[in-house]
Amino acid sequence: MRSDIMKNGTERTLSRLLMQAGGLTKEQVSKPLIGVIGSYTNLFTGHALLDRISNWVQEGILMAGGTPAVSNTIALCDGMAENTPGMRYPLPSRDIICNSVEAFVEGHSLDGLVCIANCDKIVPGMLMAIMRLNIPAIFISGGPSAPPENGYDDGKAFADLMSAAALGVDAITNEMQNNTCGPCPGCNCGMGTAVSMQFLSEVMGLAPMGNGTVPTYYNDRTYMAKWTGQRIVEMVREDLKPRDIVTRETFKNALRVDMMMGCSTNTVLHLPAIAHEAGIDFDLNWVNEASAKVPNLCHLAPAGHHHVIDLHLAGGVMGVLSELKGRGLLDENALTVSGMTLGEEISLSKNYNHEVIRPFDEPYSPTGGLMILRGNLAPDGAVVKRSAVAKEMLVHEGPARVFNSEDEAIAAIYAGQIKSGDVVVIRYEGPKGGPGMREMLSPTSAICGMGLDKEVALITDGRFSGATRGAAIGHVSPEGASGGMIGLIEEGDVIAIDIPNGKLELKVDDATLAKRREAWVCPPPNVTKGYLARYAKLVSSANKGAVVE
């Protein structure tokens, strides 16, 4: 076993005694040591239940003859940090999470690993660690919550909640009328980043089937966690490792499902980072190639009125994949942690509800949910959730309203300074410039809440929430702080958006842009000390996954 180097032999007596002094028996020390790394916190709903998931996983490990080695890592909630200085930390925390998992596993020479998370950056951080470590590993989530009792009403309630200040609604009254929190713990039950990454963890073969859709309050979640504990011990004995499962084709599988389901734009930030840890070069062009090949079959809230529970009852992620089976659009021979191929897993499910999962030949749109845009404004790419854009805004030209931070833009939106036809530009919010690439849910929600989502576009080198809808174009690369074109835009410049054709252009002549570049000076950093200052020096561009190099 891998752990023998740490615990076997006379010279390792101290290691054995330290474990036994902590409560492990000699027999437990001699068995495979399985890291169980959770991210429990009582501070927010998505992770308030993960201690239970960890306990069930540990039971499974013990049943299979292994010994759990339990630890925890940090978890930040994007929703709580929205439009605060704290929003600079969630994306950088992805690397802290990845590094902390690596340190615990490598520091103790563990034999296998189970990672437990539920929300935004914690899930990809753990998937990055799994690929980096390349020891037998399984990822399992805590599951989605039940939908809000009053529903999302096509996203309107959520937009109203987020834009209370703009609407002049009393905060307490607003929360009572537009409560979008589910009636139980769990991650967001709409198509946000959390469930998007959980869906893709299934497709990539790193999680149990049903991981993204089985609700937190279902007994199936309990059984899944215990199965995970049992299965990881088997995987250690089989020596089945993540890089035996995940290949270049795995990422193309994930992108096709991403397109079919209309996942969060943040997947385009996280998949390249996971690929980087797997030693695979992720080509951003794969996104548009996948979008051109597969249709958009699902509209989960806030883009539509269905929730994750509806998707689960309709067949889950494998039910969606059943619409691709046999069409030559998936690598069905890809392995999964179950030991079965992806094609074999798909055969166990089907599409039970053609309203929730449209048939392949009757899609919401013939192309996928995301689109990479390029042009002089984003030569290295930008991303938009096409499936959440109103048809009126798929092609748009308008004057730029330029803001050097999210805070400036929010103030202008709430003051009623944004008018129909405007293109709001929020820059210096990228991985380096933010630093931390803050999420722009607040400005987009305010625009939606004011009824301007079919009339106003928003462009940023920052990023958006999976719950964002409207013509919200993010990840503009190169970012402003790296000298990108977004830093040269001036108030009133005309910006042309052509989403169907993947174009994003600043309609200013080259001579004028050259003069502006000569005069351009990068603004001073927003943070000069601590972790964020170090992160800003090391982080790469969004089109490369904002990996720390």
Coordinates of C-alpha atoms in Angstrom, one line a residue:
M1 CA 0.0 0.0 0.0
R2 CA 1.0 3.6 -0.6
S3 CA 0.8 4.3 3.1
D4 CA 3.3 1.6 4.0
I5 CA 6.1 4.1 3.6
M6 CA 4.6 6.1 6.4
K7 CA 3.5 3.4 8.8
N8 CA 5.5 0.1 8.3
G9 CA 8.7 -1.0 9.9
T10 CA 10.6 -0.3 13.1
E11 CA 11.7 3.1 12.0
R12 CA 8.0 4.1 11.6
T13 CA 7.1 3.3 15.2
L14 CA 6.4 6.9 16.0
S15 CA 3.9 7.2 13.2
R16 CA 1.9 4.2 14.4
L17 CA 1.9 5.4 18.0
L18 CA 0.7 8.8 17.0
M19 CA -2.3 7.3 15.1
Q20 CA -3.0 4.9 18.0
A21 CA -2.8 7.7 20.5
G22 CA -5.5 9.4 18.4
G23 CA -7.8 6.4 18.9
L24 CA -7.0 4.1 16.0
T25 CA -6.3 0.5 16.8
K26 CA -3.4 -1.5 15.4
E27 CA -5.8 -3.3 13.1
Q28 CA -7.1 0.0 11.7
V29 CA -3.6 1.4 11.2
S30 CA -2.7 -1.7 9.2
K31 CA -5.6 -1.2 6.7
P32 CA -5.8 1.1 3.7
L33 CA -5.9 4.7 4.9
I34 CA -8.6 6.6 3.0
G35 CA -8.6 10.4 3.1
V36 CA -12.1 11.8 3.7
I37 CA -11.8 15.5 3.1
G38 CA -15.0 17.5 3.6
S39 CA -15.8 21.1 3.6
Y40 CA -18.4 21.4 6.3
T41 CA -19.4 24.7 7.7
N42 CA -22.5 25.8 9.6
L43 CA -22.3 29.2 8.0
F44 CA -24.3 28.6 4.8
T45 CA -26.9 26.2 3.4
G46 CA -24.8 24.4 0.8
H47 CA -22.3 23.0 3.2
A48 CA -24.2 22.8 6.5
L49 CA -25.0 19.1 5.9
L50 CA -21.7 17.8 4.7
D51 CA -20.7 16.4 8.1
R52 CA -23.5 13.9 7.6
I53 CA -22.2 12.9 4.2
S54 CA -18.7 12.5 5.7
N55 CA -20.1 10.2 8.4
W56 CA -21.9 8.0 5.9
V57 CA -18.7 7.8 3.7
Q58 CA -16.7 6.7 6.7
E59 CA -19.3 4.0 7.5
G60 CA -18.8 2.7 4.0
I61 CA -15.0 2.7 4.3
L62 CA -15.2 0.7 7.5
M63 CA -17.6 -1.8 6.0
A64 CA -15.2 -2.4 3.1
G65 CA -12.1 -2.9 5.4
G66 CA -10.5 0.5 5.1
T67 CA -9.7 3.2 7.7
P68 CA -11.0 6.7 7.3
A69 CA -8.5 9.5 7.7
V70 CA -10.8 12.5 8.2
S71 CA -10.1 16.2 7.6
N72 CA -11.7 19.4 6.4
T73 CA -10.9 22.3 4.2
I74 CA -12.3 25.8 3.8
A75 CA -15.5 26.7 2.1
L76 CA -16.6 30.1 0.9
C77 CA -20.1 31.1 -0.2
D78 CA -20.2 33.3 -3.3
G79 CA -23.8 34.3 -2.5
M80 CA -22.8 35.8 0.8
A81 CA -19.8 37.6 -0.6
E82 CA -21.7 39.2 -3.5
N83 CA -20.9 42.8 -4.1
T84 CA -18.6 43.0 -1.0
P85 CA -14.8 43.1 -0.8
G86 CA -15.1 39.4 0.2
M87 CA -16.1 38.5 -3.3
R88 CA -12.4 38.7 -4.3
Y89 CA -11.7 35.5 -2.3
P90 CA -13.9 32.7 -3.7
L91 CA -12.0 32.0 -6.9
P92 CA -8.6 32.3 -5.2
S93 CA -9.9 30.0 -2.5
R94 CA -10.1 27.3 -5.2
D95 CA -6.3 27.0 -5.2
I96 CA -6.1 27.1 -1.4
I97 CA -8.6 24.1 -1.4
C98 CA -6.7 22.2 -4.0
N99 CA -3.4 22.8 -2.2
S100 CA -4.7 21.9 1.2
V101 CA -6.1 18.6 0.0
E102 CA -2.8 17.8 -1.7
A103 CA -0.9 18.7 1.6
F104 CA -3.1 16.4 3.8
V105 CA -2.9 13.5 1.4
E106 CA 0.8 13.7 0.5
G107 CA 1.8 14.6 4.0
H108 CA 0.3 11.4 5.3
S109 CA 1.0 9.1 2.3
L110 CA -2.7 8.2 2.1
D111 CA -3.9 5.3 -0.1
G112 CA -7.1 6.7 -1.4
L113 CA -9.3 9.8 -1.3
V114 CA -12.9 10.9 -1.0
C115 CA -13.6 14.6 -1.5
I116 CA -16.9 16.1 -0.3
A117 CA -18.2 19.5 -1.4
N118 CA -21.3 21.1 -2.7
C119 CA -20.8 24.7 -3.8
D120 CA -19.1 26.9 -6.4
K121 CA -15.3 26.9 -6.1
I122 CA -15.0 24.1 -3.6
V123 CA -16.1 21.5 -6.1
P124 CA -13.6 22.4 -8.8
G125 CA -10.9 22.9 -6.2
M126 CA -11.3 19.3 -5.1
L127 CA -11.5 18.0 -8.6
M128 CA -8.3 19.8 -9.3
A129 CA -6.7 18.1 -6.3
I130 CA -8.0 14.7 -7.4
M131 CA -6.4 15.1 -10.8
R132 CA -3.1 16.5 -9.4
L133 CA -2.7 13.7 -6.8
N134 CA -3.7 10.8 -9.1
I135 CA -4.4 8.3 -6.4
P136 CA -7.7 6.3 -6.3
A137 CA -10.3 9.0 -5.6
I138 CA -14.1 9.7 -5.7
F139 CA -15.9 13.0 -5.5
I140 CA -19.3 13.2 -3.9
S141 CA -21.5 16.2 -3.2
G142 CA -24.1 17.0 -0.6
G143 CA -26.8 17.4 -3.2
P144 CA -29.3 20.1 -4.2
S145 CA -32.0 21.5 -1.9
A146 CA -35.7 21.4 -2.5
P147 CA -36.9 24.3 -4.7
P148 CA -38.3 27.5 -3.1
E149 CA -41.9 27.1 -2.2
N150 CA -42.9 30.0 -4.4
G151 CA -40.6 28.9 -7.2
Y152 CA -38.4 31.1 -9.3
D153 CA -41.1 32.4 -11.7
D154 CA -38.6 32.2 -14.6
G155 CA -36.0 33.9 -12.5
K156 CA -38.1 37.0 -11.7
A157 CA -38.3 36.4 -7.9
F158 CA -34.5 36.0 -7.7
A159 CA -33.9 39.1 -9.8
D160 CA -36.4 41.0 -7.6
L161 CA -34.6 39.9 -4.4
M162 CA -31.2 40.9 -5.7
S163 CA -32.4 44.3 -7.0
A164 CA -34.4 45.5 -4.0
A165 CA -32.3 48.6 -3.6
A166 CA -32.9 49.6 -7.3
L167 CA -36.6 49.0 -6.9
G168 CA -36.9 51.0 -3.7
V169 CA -38.4 48.0 -1.9
D170 CA -38.0 47.7 1.9
A171 CA -35.5 44.9 2.5
I172 CA -37.5 42.9 5.0
T173 CA -40.7 43.0 2.9
N174 CA -38.6 42.1 -0.2
E175 CA -37.1 39.0 1.5
M176 CA -40.6 37.8 2.7
Q177 CA -42.1 38.2 -0.7
N178 CA -39.2 36.9 -2.8
N179 CA -37.6 34.2 -0.6
T180 CA -35.7 32.1 -3.0
C181 CA -34.0 29.9 -0.4
G182 CA -35.1 26.3 -0.3
P183 CA -36.9 24.8 2.7
C184 CA -33.9 22.6 3.6
P185 CA -30.1 22.7 3.4
G186 CA -28.4 21.9 0.1
C187 CA -26.9 23.7 -2.8
N188 CA -28.9 25.9 -5.2
C189 CA -31.5 23.9 -6.9
G190 CA -31.3 25.9 -10.1
M191 CA -28.6 25.9 -12.8
G192 CA -25.9 27.6 -10.9
T193 CA -22.2 26.8 -10.8
A194 CA -22.6 24.4 -8.0
V195 CA -24.9 21.9 -9.7
S196 CA -23.2 22.6 -13.1
M197 CA -19.9 21.2 -11.7
Q198 CA -21.6 18.4 -9.9
F199 CA -23.3 17.4 -13.2
L200 CA -20.0 17.4 -15.0
S201 CA -18.2 15.4 -12.3
E202 CA -20.6 12.6 -13.2
V203 CA -19.9 12.9 -16.9
M204 CA -16.2 12.9 -16.2
G205 CA -16.5 9.6 -14.3
L206 CA -15.2 11.0 -11.0
A207 CA -18.5 10.9 -9.1
P208 CA -21.3 8.4 -8.5
M209 CA -24.2 8.5 -11.0
G210 CA -26.9 10.8 -9.6
N211 CA -24.3 12.9 -7.7
G212 CA -25.6 16.1 -9.2
T213 CA -29.3 15.5 -9.0
V214 CA -30.2 13.3 -6.0
P215 CA -31.6 15.8 -3.5
T216 CA -29.9 16.1 -0.2
Y217 CA -33.0 14.9 1.7
Y218 CA -33.4 11.7 -0.3
N219 CA -32.3 8.3 1.3
D220 CA -30.5 7.7 -2.0
R221 CA -28.0 10.4 -1.0
T222 CA -27.3 8.3 2.2
Y223 CA -26.9 5.2 0.2
M224 CA -24.7 6.9 -2.4
A225 CA -22.3 8.2 0.4
K226 CA -22.0 4.7 1.9
W227 CA -21.5 3.2 -1.6
T228 CA -18.7 5.8 -2.1
G229 CA -17.0 4.7 1.0
Q230 CA -17.1 1.0 0.0
R231 CA -16.1 1.6 -3.6
I232 CA -13.0 3.7 -2.8
V233 CA -11.5 0.8 -0.8
E234 CA -12.1 -1.4 -3.9
M235 CA -10.5 1.2 -6.1
V236 CA -7.4 1.2 -3.9
R237 CA -7.2 -2.5 -4.3
E238 CA -7.8 -2.2 -8.1
D239 CA -5.3 0.7 -8.3
L240 CA -7.9 2.6 -10.5
K241 CA -6.7 6.2 -10.6
P242 CA -8.2 9.4 -11.9
R243 CA -5.9 9.7 -14.9
D244 CA -7.0 6.2 -15.9
I245 CA -10.6 7.6 -16.1
V246 CA -10.1 11.2 -17.3
T247 CA -8.7 11.7 -20.8
R248 CA -8.8 14.4 -23.5
E249 CA -12.1 13.0 -24.7
T250 CA -13.5 13.1 -21.2
F251 CA -13.4 16.9 -21.4
K252 CA -15.1 16.9 -24.7
N253 CA -17.9 14.7 -23.2
A254 CA -18.2 17.2 -20.4
L255 CA -18.5 20.1 -22.8
R256 CA -21.2 18.4 -24.8
V257 CA -23.3 17.8 -21.7
D258 CA -22.6 21.4 -20.6
M259 CA -24.1 22.6 -23.9
M260 CA -27.1 20.3 -23.7
M261 CA -27.9 21.4 -20.1
G262 CA -27.1 25.1 -20.3
C263 CA -24.6 25.1 -17.5
S264 CA -22.9 28.0 -15.8
T265 CA -20.3 30.1 -17.7
N266 CA -18.0 29.3 -14.8
T267 CA -17.5 25.8 -16.2
V268 CA -15.4 27.4 -18.8
L269 CA -13.2 28.7 -16.0
H270 CA -13.0 25.4 -14.1
L271 CA -12.7 22.7 -16.8
P272 CA -9.4 24.2 -18.1
A273 CA -8.1 24.3 -14.6
I274 CA -9.0 20.7 -14.0
A275 CA -7.5 19.7 -17.3
H276 CA -4.3 21.6 -16.4
E277 CA -3.9 19.4 -13.3
A278 CA -4.5 16.3 -15.4
G279 CA -1.7 17.4 -17.8
I280 CA -4.2 18.0 -20.6
D281 CA -4.2 21.2 -22.8
F282 CA -7.7 22.5 -22.8
D283 CA -8.6 24.2 -26.1
L284 CA -11.2 26.9 -25.7
N285 CA -12.4 26.3 -29.3
W286 CA -13.8 23.0 -28.0
V287 CA -16.6 25.0 -26.5
N288 CA -18.0 26.3 -29.8
E289 CA -17.3 22.9 -31.5
A290 CA -19.4 21.2 -28.8
S291 CA -22.1 23.9 -29.1
A292 CA -22.3 23.4 -32.8
K293 CA -22.7 19.6 -32.5
V294 CA -25.3 19.3 -29.7
P295 CA -28.6 21.1 -29.0
N296 CA -29.8 22.7 -25.8
L297 CA -32.3 20.3 -24.2
C298 CA -32.7 21.7 -20.7
H299 CA -33.9 25.0 -19.2
L300 CA -33.4 24.8 -15.5
A301 CA -34.1 27.9 -13.3
P302 CA -33.5 30.7 -13.6
A303 CA -33.5 30.3 -17.4
G304 CA -36.6 28.2 -17.1
H305 CA -39.1 27.0 -14.5
H306 CA -37.7 23.5 -13.9
H307 CA -35.5 22.7 -11.0
V308 CA -32.9 20.0 -10.3
I309 CA -35.5 17.7 -8.6
D310 CA -37.4 17.8 -11.9
L311 CA -34.3 16.8 -13.8
H312 CA -33.7 14.0 -11.3
L313 CA -37.2 12.6 -11.7
A314 CA -36.8 12.9 -15.5
G315 CA -33.7 10.6 -15.5
G316 CA -30.9 12.9 -14.2
V317 CA -27.7 13.5 -16.1
M318 CA -27.7 10.0 -17.5
G319 CA -31.2 10.7 -18.8
V320 CA -29.9 13.7 -20.7
L321 CA -27.0 11.6 -22.0
S322 CA -29.5 9.0 -23.2
E323 CA -30.5 11.5 -25.9
L324 CA -26.9 11.3 -27.3
K325 CA -26.4 7.5 -27.0
G326 CA -25.6 5.9 -30.3
R327 CA -25.3 9.2 -32.2
G328 CA -21.5 9.2 -32.2
L329 CA -21.3 12.3 -30.2
L330 CA -19.9 10.8 -26.9
D331 CA -17.0 8.7 -26.0
E332 CA -19.1 6.0 -24.5
N333 CA -16.0 3.8 -23.7
A334 CA -14.9 6.4 -21.1
L335 CA -14.4 4.8 -17.6
T336 CA -16.2 5.9 -14.4
V337 CA -15.4 5.3 -10.7
S338 CA -18.0 2.5 -10.7
G339 CA -15.8 0.5 -13.0
M340 CA -18.4 0.6 -15.7
T341 CA -18.1 2.6 -18.9
L342 CA -20.1 5.8 -19.5
G343 CA -22.1 4.0 -22.1
E344 CA -23.0 1.2 -19.7
E345 CA -24.1 3.8 -17.1
I346 CA -26.2 5.6 -19.7
S347 CA -28.0 2.3 -20.5
L348 CA -29.3 2.1 -17.0
S349 CA -31.3 5.3 -17.4
K350 CA -33.6 7.0 -20.0
N351 CA -35.5 10.2 -20.5
Y352 CA -38.7 9.9 -18.5
N353 CA -40.0 13.4 -19.1
H354 CA -39.8 15.1 -22.4
E355 CA -40.8 18.5 -20.9
V356 CA -37.8 18.6 -18.6
I357 CA -35.4 16.9 -21.0
R358 CA -36.3 17.8 -24.5
P359 CA -35.8 15.0 -27.1
F360 CA -32.7 15.5 -29.3
D361 CA -34.8 16.4 -32.3
E362 CA -37.1 18.8 -30.4
P363 CA -34.6 21.1 -28.5
Y364 CA -35.0 24.5 -27.1
S365 CA -32.3 25.5 -29.6
P366 CA -30.3 23.6 -32.1
T367 CA -27.0 24.8 -30.6
G368 CA -25.6 24.5 -27.1
G369 CA -26.0 26.7 -24.1
L370 CA -22.6 28.5 -24.1
M371 CA -20.7 30.4 -26.7
I372 CA -17.1 31.7 -26.9
L373 CA -16.9 35.2 -28.5
R374 CA -13.8 36.6 -30.1
G375 CA -12.9 39.9 -31.8
N376 CA -10.7 42.9 -31.3
L377 CA -12.3 43.3 -27.8
A378 CA -11.5 39.7 -26.8
P379 CA -8.8 38.2 -29.0
D380 CA -8.3 35.4 -26.5
G381 CA -12.0 34.8 -26.0
A382 CA -15.0 35.8 -23.8
V383 CA -17.9 33.6 -22.8
V384 CA -21.7 34.1 -22.8
K385 CA -24.5 31.8 -21.6
R386 CA -26.4 32.0 -24.9
S387 CA -29.3 29.9 -23.6
A388 CA -30.1 32.6 -21.0
V389 CA -30.0 35.5 -23.5
A390 CA -33.2 37.0 -24.9
K391 CA -33.5 36.7 -28.7
E392 CA -33.7 40.5 -28.8
M393 CA -30.1 40.7 -27.5
L394 CA -28.4 38.0 -29.5
V395 CA -27.2 40.7 -31.9
H396 CA -26.8 44.2 -30.5
E397 CA -24.9 47.4 -31.0
G398 CA -24.8 50.1 -28.4
P399 CA -22.8 52.8 -26.6
A400 CA -20.3 51.8 -23.9
R401 CA -21.0 52.8 -20.4
V402 CA -17.6 52.3 -18.8
F403 CA -16.9 51.5 -15.1
N404 CA -13.6 50.6 -13.5
S405 CA -15.1 48.4 -10.9
E406 CA -18.3 46.6 -10.0
D407 CA -19.0 49.1 -7.2
E408 CA -19.1 52.0 -9.7
A409 CA -21.4 50.1 -12.0
I410 CA -23.8 49.1 -9.2
A411 CA -24.1 52.7 -8.1
A412 CA -24.9 53.9 -11.6
I413 CA -27.5 51.1 -12.2
Y414 CA -29.3 51.9 -8.9
A415 CA -29.2 55.6 -9.7
G416 CA -31.1 54.9 -13.0
Q417 CA -28.2 56.1 -15.2
I418 CA -28.3 53.0 -17.4
K419 CA -30.6 53.3 -20.4
S420 CA -32.1 51.1 -23.0
G421 CA -29.5 50.1 -25.6
D422 CA -26.5 50.7 -23.4
V423 CA -23.6 48.3 -23.1
V424 CA -22.3 48.3 -19.6
V425 CA -18.5 47.7 -19.4
I426 CA -17.0 46.6 -16.0
R427 CA -13.3 46.3 -16.2
Y428 CA -10.3 45.7 -14.0
E429 CA -12.2 42.9 -12.3
G430 CA -10.3 40.0 -13.9
P431 CA -8.1 37.4 -12.0
K432 CA -5.2 39.9 -11.7
G433 CA -7.1 43.1 -11.7
G434 CA -9.8 42.4 -9.1
P435 CA -7.8 40.6 -7.9
G436 CA -9.9 37.4 -7.7
M437 CA -12.3 37.9 -10.6
R438 CA -15.4 38.9 -8.7
E439 CA -18.8 37.5 -9.7
M440 CA -21.2 40.0 -11.2
L441 CA -24.5 38.6 -10.1
S442 CA -25.6 41.8 -8.4
P443 CA -25.4 44.1 -11.4
T444 CA -27.0 41.6 -13.8
S445 CA -29.8 40.9 -11.3
A446 CA -30.4 44.6 -10.8
I447 CA -30.6 45.1 -14.6
C448 CA -33.1 42.2 -14.8
G449 CA -35.1 43.4 -11.9
M450 CA -35.5 46.8 -13.6
G451 CA -36.8 45.1 -16.7
L452 CA -33.7 46.0 -18.9
D453 CA -32.4 42.5 -19.5
K454 CA -33.8 42.5 -23.1
E455 CA -32.4 46.0 -23.8
V456 CA -29.0 46.3 -22.0
A457 CA -25.8 44.2 -22.4
L458 CA -23.0 43.8 -19.8
I459 CA -19.4 43.0 -20.7
T460 CA -16.6 42.4 -18.1
D461 CA -13.3 40.8 -17.6
G462 CA -14.8 39.5 -14.4
R463 CA -17.2 36.6 -14.2
F464 CA -20.9 35.8 -13.7
S465 CA -23.0 33.6 -11.5
G466 CA -24.6 30.5 -12.9
A467 CA -27.8 32.2 -11.9
T468 CA -27.2 35.1 -14.3
R469 CA -29.4 35.7 -17.3
G470 CA -29.4 38.2 -20.0
A471 CA -26.7 39.4 -22.4
A472 CA -23.9 39.0 -19.8
I473 CA -20.5 38.5 -21.5
G474 CA -17.7 37.6 -19.1
H475 CA -14.1 36.4 -18.9
V476 CA -13.0 39.0 -21.5
S477 CA -9.4 38.1 -22.3
P478 CA -6.8 39.5 -22.1
E479 CA -8.2 41.3 -19.0
G480 CA -7.8 45.0 -18.5
A481 CA -5.0 44.8 -15.9
S482 CA -2.9 42.8 -18.4
G483 CA -3.3 45.5 -21.1
G484 CA -6.3 44.0 -22.8
M485 CA -8.5 46.0 -25.2
I486 CA -11.2 46.3 -22.6
G487 CA -8.9 48.8 -20.8
L488 CA -8.9 51.1 -23.8
I489 CA -12.7 51.5 -24.1
E490 CA -14.0 55.0 -23.6
E491 CA -17.5 56.3 -22.7
G492 CA -19.8 56.2 -25.8
D493 CA -17.6 53.9 -27.9
V494 CA -19.9 51.6 -30.0
I495 CA -19.6 47.9 -29.1
A496 CA -21.0 45.3 -31.5
I497 CA -22.2 41.9 -30.1
D498 CA -23.0 39.1 -32.5
I499 CA -23.6 36.0 -30.3
P500 CA -24.7 33.5 -33.1
N501 CA -21.5 34.3 -35.0
G502 CA -19.3 34.4 -32.0
K503 CA -18.2 38.1 -32.5
L504 CA -17.4 40.8 -30.0
E505 CA -16.0 44.0 -31.5
L506 CA -15.1 47.5 -30.4
K507 CA -15.9 49.8 -33.3
V508 CA -13.0 52.2 -33.0
D509 CA -10.4 52.6 -35.7
D510 CA -6.9 51.2 -35.2
A511 CA -5.2 54.6 -35.2
T512 CA -7.3 55.8 -32.4
L513 CA -6.7 52.6 -30.4
A514 CA -3.0 52.9 -30.9
K515 CA -3.0 56.4 -29.4
R516 CA -5.0 55.2 -26.5
R517 CA -2.6 52.4 -25.9
E518 CA 0.3 54.7 -25.8
A519 CA -1.4 56.8 -23.1
W520 CA -2.8 53.8 -21.1
V521 CA -1.6 53.4 -17.6
C522 CA -2.6 50.4 -15.5
P523 CA -4.5 51.4 -12.4
P524 CA -2.7 50.7 -9.1
P525 CA -3.5 47.3 -7.5
N526 CA -6.6 47.2 -5.3
V527 CA -4.8 44.9 -2.8
T528 CA -1.1 45.2 -1.9
K529 CA -0.6 42.6 0.9
G530 CA -1.7 39.2 2.0
Y531 CA -2.9 36.2 -0.1
L532 CA -4.7 38.2 -2.8
A533 CA -1.5 40.2 -3.5
R534 CA 0.4 37.0 -4.0
Y535 CA -2.4 35.5 -6.1
A536 CA -2.5 38.5 -8.4
K537 CA 1.2 38.0 -9.2
L538 CA 0.9 34.3 -10.1
V539 CA -2.6 33.8 -11.6
S540 CA -3.0 33.3 -15.4
S541 CA -5.7 34.6 -17.7
A542 CA -9.3 33.5 -17.5
N543 CA -9.1 31.8 -20.9
K544 CA -6.5 29.5 -19.4
G545 CA -8.7 28.8 -16.4
A546 CA -7.2 31.3 -14.1
V547 CA -4.7 28.7 -12.9
V548 CA -1.9 29.7 -10.6
E549 CA 1.4 29.1 -12.4

